[in-house]
Tab-separated table of C-alpha atoms in Angstrom:
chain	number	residue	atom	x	y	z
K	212	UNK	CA	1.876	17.452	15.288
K	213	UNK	CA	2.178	13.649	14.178
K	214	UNK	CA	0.730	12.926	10.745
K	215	UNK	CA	-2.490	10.445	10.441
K	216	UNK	CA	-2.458	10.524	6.451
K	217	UNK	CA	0.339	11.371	4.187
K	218	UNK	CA	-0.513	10.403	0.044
K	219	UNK	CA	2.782	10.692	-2.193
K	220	UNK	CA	2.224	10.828	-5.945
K	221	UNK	CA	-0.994	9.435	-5.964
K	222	UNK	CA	-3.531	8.958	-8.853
K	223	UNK	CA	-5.311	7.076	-10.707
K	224	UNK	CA	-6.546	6.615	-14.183
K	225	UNK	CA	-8.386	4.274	-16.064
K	226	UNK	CA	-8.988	3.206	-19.623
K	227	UNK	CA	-10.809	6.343	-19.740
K	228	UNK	CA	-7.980	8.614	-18.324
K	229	UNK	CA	-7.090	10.040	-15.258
K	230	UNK	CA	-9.531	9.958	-12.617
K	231	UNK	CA	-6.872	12.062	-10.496
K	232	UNK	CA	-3.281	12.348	-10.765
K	233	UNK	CA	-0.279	13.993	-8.897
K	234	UNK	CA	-1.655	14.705	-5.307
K	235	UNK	CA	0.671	15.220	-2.710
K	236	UNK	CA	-1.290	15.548	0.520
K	237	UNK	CA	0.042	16.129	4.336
K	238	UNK	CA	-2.621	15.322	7.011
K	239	UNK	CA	-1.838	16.289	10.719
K	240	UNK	CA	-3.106	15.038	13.917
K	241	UNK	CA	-6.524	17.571	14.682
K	242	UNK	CA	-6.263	18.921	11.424
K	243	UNK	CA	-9.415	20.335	8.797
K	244	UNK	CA	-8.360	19.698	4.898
K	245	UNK	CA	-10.945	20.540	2.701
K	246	UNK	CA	-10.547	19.138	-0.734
K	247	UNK	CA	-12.466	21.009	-3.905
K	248	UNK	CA	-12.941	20.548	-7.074
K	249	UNK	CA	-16.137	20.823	-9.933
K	250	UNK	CA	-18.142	18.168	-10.866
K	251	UNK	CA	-16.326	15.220	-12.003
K	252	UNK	CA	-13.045	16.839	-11.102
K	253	UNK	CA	-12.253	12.944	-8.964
K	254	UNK	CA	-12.840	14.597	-5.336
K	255	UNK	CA	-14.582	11.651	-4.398
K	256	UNK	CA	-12.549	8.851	-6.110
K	257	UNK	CA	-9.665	11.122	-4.029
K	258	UNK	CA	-11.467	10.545	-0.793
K	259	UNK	CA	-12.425	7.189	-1.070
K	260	UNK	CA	-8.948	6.133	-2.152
K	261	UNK	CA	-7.077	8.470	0.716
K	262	UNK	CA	-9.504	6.022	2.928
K	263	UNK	CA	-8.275	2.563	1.166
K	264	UNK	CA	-11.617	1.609	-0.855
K	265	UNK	CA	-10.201	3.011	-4.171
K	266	UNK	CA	-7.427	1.426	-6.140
K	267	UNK	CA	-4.761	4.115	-7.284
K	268	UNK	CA	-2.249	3.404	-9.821
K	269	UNK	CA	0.214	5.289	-9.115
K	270	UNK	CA	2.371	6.823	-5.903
K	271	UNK	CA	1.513	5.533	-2.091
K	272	UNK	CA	-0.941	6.059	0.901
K	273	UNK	CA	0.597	5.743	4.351
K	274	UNK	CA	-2.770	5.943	6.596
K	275	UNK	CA	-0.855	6.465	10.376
K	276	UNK	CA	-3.930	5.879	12.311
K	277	UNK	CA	-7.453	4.622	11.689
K	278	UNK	CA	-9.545	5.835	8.765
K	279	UNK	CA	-13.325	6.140	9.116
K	280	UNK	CA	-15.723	7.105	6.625
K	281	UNK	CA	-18.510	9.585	7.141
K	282	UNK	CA	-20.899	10.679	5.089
K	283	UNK	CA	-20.134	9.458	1.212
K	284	UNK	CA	-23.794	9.357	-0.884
K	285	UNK	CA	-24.049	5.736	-2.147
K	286	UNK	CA	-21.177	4.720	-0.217
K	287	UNK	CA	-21.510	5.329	3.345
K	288	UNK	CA	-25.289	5.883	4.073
K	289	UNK	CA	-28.319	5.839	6.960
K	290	UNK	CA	-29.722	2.000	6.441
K	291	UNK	CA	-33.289	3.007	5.542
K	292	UNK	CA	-34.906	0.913	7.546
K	293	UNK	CA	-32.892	0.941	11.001
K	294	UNK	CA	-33.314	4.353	13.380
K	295	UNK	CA	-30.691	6.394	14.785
K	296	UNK	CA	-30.275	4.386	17.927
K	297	UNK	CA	-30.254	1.347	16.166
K	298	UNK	CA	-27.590	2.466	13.693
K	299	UNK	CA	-25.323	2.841	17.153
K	300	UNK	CA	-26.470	-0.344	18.187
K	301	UNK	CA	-24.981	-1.896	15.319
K	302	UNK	CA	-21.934	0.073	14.770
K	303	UNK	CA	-20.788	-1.233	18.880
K	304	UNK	CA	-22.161	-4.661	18.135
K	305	UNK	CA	-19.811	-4.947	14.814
K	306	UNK	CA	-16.801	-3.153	16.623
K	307	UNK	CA	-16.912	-5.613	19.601
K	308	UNK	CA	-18.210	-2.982	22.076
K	309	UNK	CA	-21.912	-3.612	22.533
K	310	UNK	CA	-23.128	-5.190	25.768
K	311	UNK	CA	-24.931	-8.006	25.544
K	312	UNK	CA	-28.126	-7.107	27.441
K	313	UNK	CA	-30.498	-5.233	24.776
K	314	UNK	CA	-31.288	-2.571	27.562
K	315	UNK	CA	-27.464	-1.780	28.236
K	316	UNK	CA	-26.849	-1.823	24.679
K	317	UNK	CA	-29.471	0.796	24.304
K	318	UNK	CA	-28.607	3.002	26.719
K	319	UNK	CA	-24.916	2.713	25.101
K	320	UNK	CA	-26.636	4.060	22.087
K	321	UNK	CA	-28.705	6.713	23.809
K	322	UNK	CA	-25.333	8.326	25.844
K	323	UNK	CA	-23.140	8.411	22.426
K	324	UNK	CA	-26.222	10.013	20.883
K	325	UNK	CA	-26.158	12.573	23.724
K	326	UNK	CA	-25.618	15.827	22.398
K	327	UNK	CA	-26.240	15.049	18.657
K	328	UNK	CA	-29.424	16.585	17.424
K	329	UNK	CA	-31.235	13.685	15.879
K	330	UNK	CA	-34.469	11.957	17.395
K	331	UNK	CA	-33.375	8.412	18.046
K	332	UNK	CA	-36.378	6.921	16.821
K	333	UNK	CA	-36.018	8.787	13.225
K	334	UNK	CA	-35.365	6.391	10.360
K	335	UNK	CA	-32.722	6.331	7.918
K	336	UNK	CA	-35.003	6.985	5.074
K	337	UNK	CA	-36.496	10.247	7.145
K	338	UNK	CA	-33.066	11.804	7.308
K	339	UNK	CA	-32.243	15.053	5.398
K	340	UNK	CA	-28.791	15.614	4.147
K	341	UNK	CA	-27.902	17.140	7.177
K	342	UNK	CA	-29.158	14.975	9.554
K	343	UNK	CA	-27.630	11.794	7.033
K	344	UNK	CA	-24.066	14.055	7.843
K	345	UNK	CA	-24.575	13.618	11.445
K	346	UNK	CA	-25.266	9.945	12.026
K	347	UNK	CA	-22.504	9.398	9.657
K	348	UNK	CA	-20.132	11.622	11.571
K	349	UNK	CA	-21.228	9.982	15.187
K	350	UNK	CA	-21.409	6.147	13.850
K	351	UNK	CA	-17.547	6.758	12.232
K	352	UNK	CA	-16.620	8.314	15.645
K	353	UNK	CA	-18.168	5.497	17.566
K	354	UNK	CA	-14.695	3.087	16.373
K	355	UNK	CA	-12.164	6.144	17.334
K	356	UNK	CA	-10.742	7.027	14.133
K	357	UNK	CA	-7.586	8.876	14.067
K	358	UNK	CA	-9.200	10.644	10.892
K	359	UNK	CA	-12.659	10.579	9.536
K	360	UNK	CA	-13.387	11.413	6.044
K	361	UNK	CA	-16.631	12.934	4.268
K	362	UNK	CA	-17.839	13.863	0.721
K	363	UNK	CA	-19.396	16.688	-0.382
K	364	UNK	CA	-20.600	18.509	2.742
K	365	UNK	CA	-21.791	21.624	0.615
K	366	UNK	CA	-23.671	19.111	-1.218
K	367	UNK	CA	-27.876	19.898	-0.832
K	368	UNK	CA	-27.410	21.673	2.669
K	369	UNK	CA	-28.659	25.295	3.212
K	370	UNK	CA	-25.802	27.519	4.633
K	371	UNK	CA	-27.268	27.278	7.873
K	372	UNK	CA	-27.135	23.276	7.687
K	373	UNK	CA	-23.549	23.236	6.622
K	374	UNK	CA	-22.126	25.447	9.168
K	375	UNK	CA	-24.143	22.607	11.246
K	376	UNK	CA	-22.422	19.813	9.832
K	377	UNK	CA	-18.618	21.880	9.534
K	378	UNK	CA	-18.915	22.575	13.281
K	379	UNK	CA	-19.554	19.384	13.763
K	380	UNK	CA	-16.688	18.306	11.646
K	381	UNK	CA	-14.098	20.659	13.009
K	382	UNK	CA	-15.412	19.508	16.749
K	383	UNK	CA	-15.106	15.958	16.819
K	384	UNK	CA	-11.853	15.260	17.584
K	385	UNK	CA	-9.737	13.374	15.076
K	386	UNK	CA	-8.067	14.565	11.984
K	387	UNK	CA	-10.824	15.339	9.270
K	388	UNK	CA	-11.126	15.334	5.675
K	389	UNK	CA	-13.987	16.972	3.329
K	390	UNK	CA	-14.539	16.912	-0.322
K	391	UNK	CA	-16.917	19.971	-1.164
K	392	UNK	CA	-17.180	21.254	-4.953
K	393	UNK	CA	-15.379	24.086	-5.766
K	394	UNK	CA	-16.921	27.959	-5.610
């Protein structure tokens, strides 16, 4: 399989210390990495830096196709305010894909949105975790990344809900990488 991510030596610390240090990670084509670690343990800072929006300090990132986020609380979030389908709206207008007609742009939205169990009209603020997972997951698909990458999907989801979200995950295509805390 080709690799999408490979991370050589890679940490980073701060006045405060190390926020993560030493990882060596290998990230094929189609492939499910799970990455865990307690509380504070830098899973996150990991993620977010494996994706480009965290400076490391040390060792290199070679990203060999297109990272996308999905899901990362305070990061990577539902817009409050905007619904499901308009959250696809925006995603094609910013990528360059949207039609120009509002009714062909909505029916863009509705056919990606096929298949995904959210009510289009549901706002980002009525969301649950899992549902917040979801639209995450479909809006980073929507710019065909090579690898999509999501924090803590054990985080304040019921089993049941995070077999939802991993099946998800493990069915969407690209490479994919999840942070969940360590059992």
């Amino acid at each position: 399989m080709a690799e999408v991510l490979v991370a050589e030596g890679l940490g980073a610390r701060t006045r405060r210390g190390w926020v993560f240090r030493d990882v060596d990670l290998t990230v094929d084509a189609g492939e499910f990495v799970t990455l865990a670690g307690a509380g504070g343990s830098g899973r996150t800072s990991l993620l977010l830096a494996l994706a480009g929006y965290f400076r490391t300090t040390e060792g290199t990132v070679r990203r060999l196709a297109r990272p996308a986020l999905g899901f990362v609380a305070g990061v990577n979030e539902p817009e409050p305010g905007l619904t499901v389908a308009e959250h696809v709206e925006e995603r094609l207008v910013l990528l360059g894909r949207a039609s120009w007609n509002l009714r062909k742009r909505r029916r863009q939205a509705l056919e990606i949105l096929q298949g995904v169990p959210l009510p289009p009209q549901t706002l980002g603020r009525d969301l649950d975790r899992q549902g917040a997972h979801l639209l995450c997951l479909t809006l980073a698909r929507v710019g065909e990344p090579g690898i999509i990458l999501v924090d803590d999907v054990d985080s304040g989801l019921s089993e049941v809900e995070r077999e939802v979200v991993e099946l998800a995950l493990r069915e969407c295509g690209p490479a994919v990488v999840v942070t969940e805390r360590a059992a």
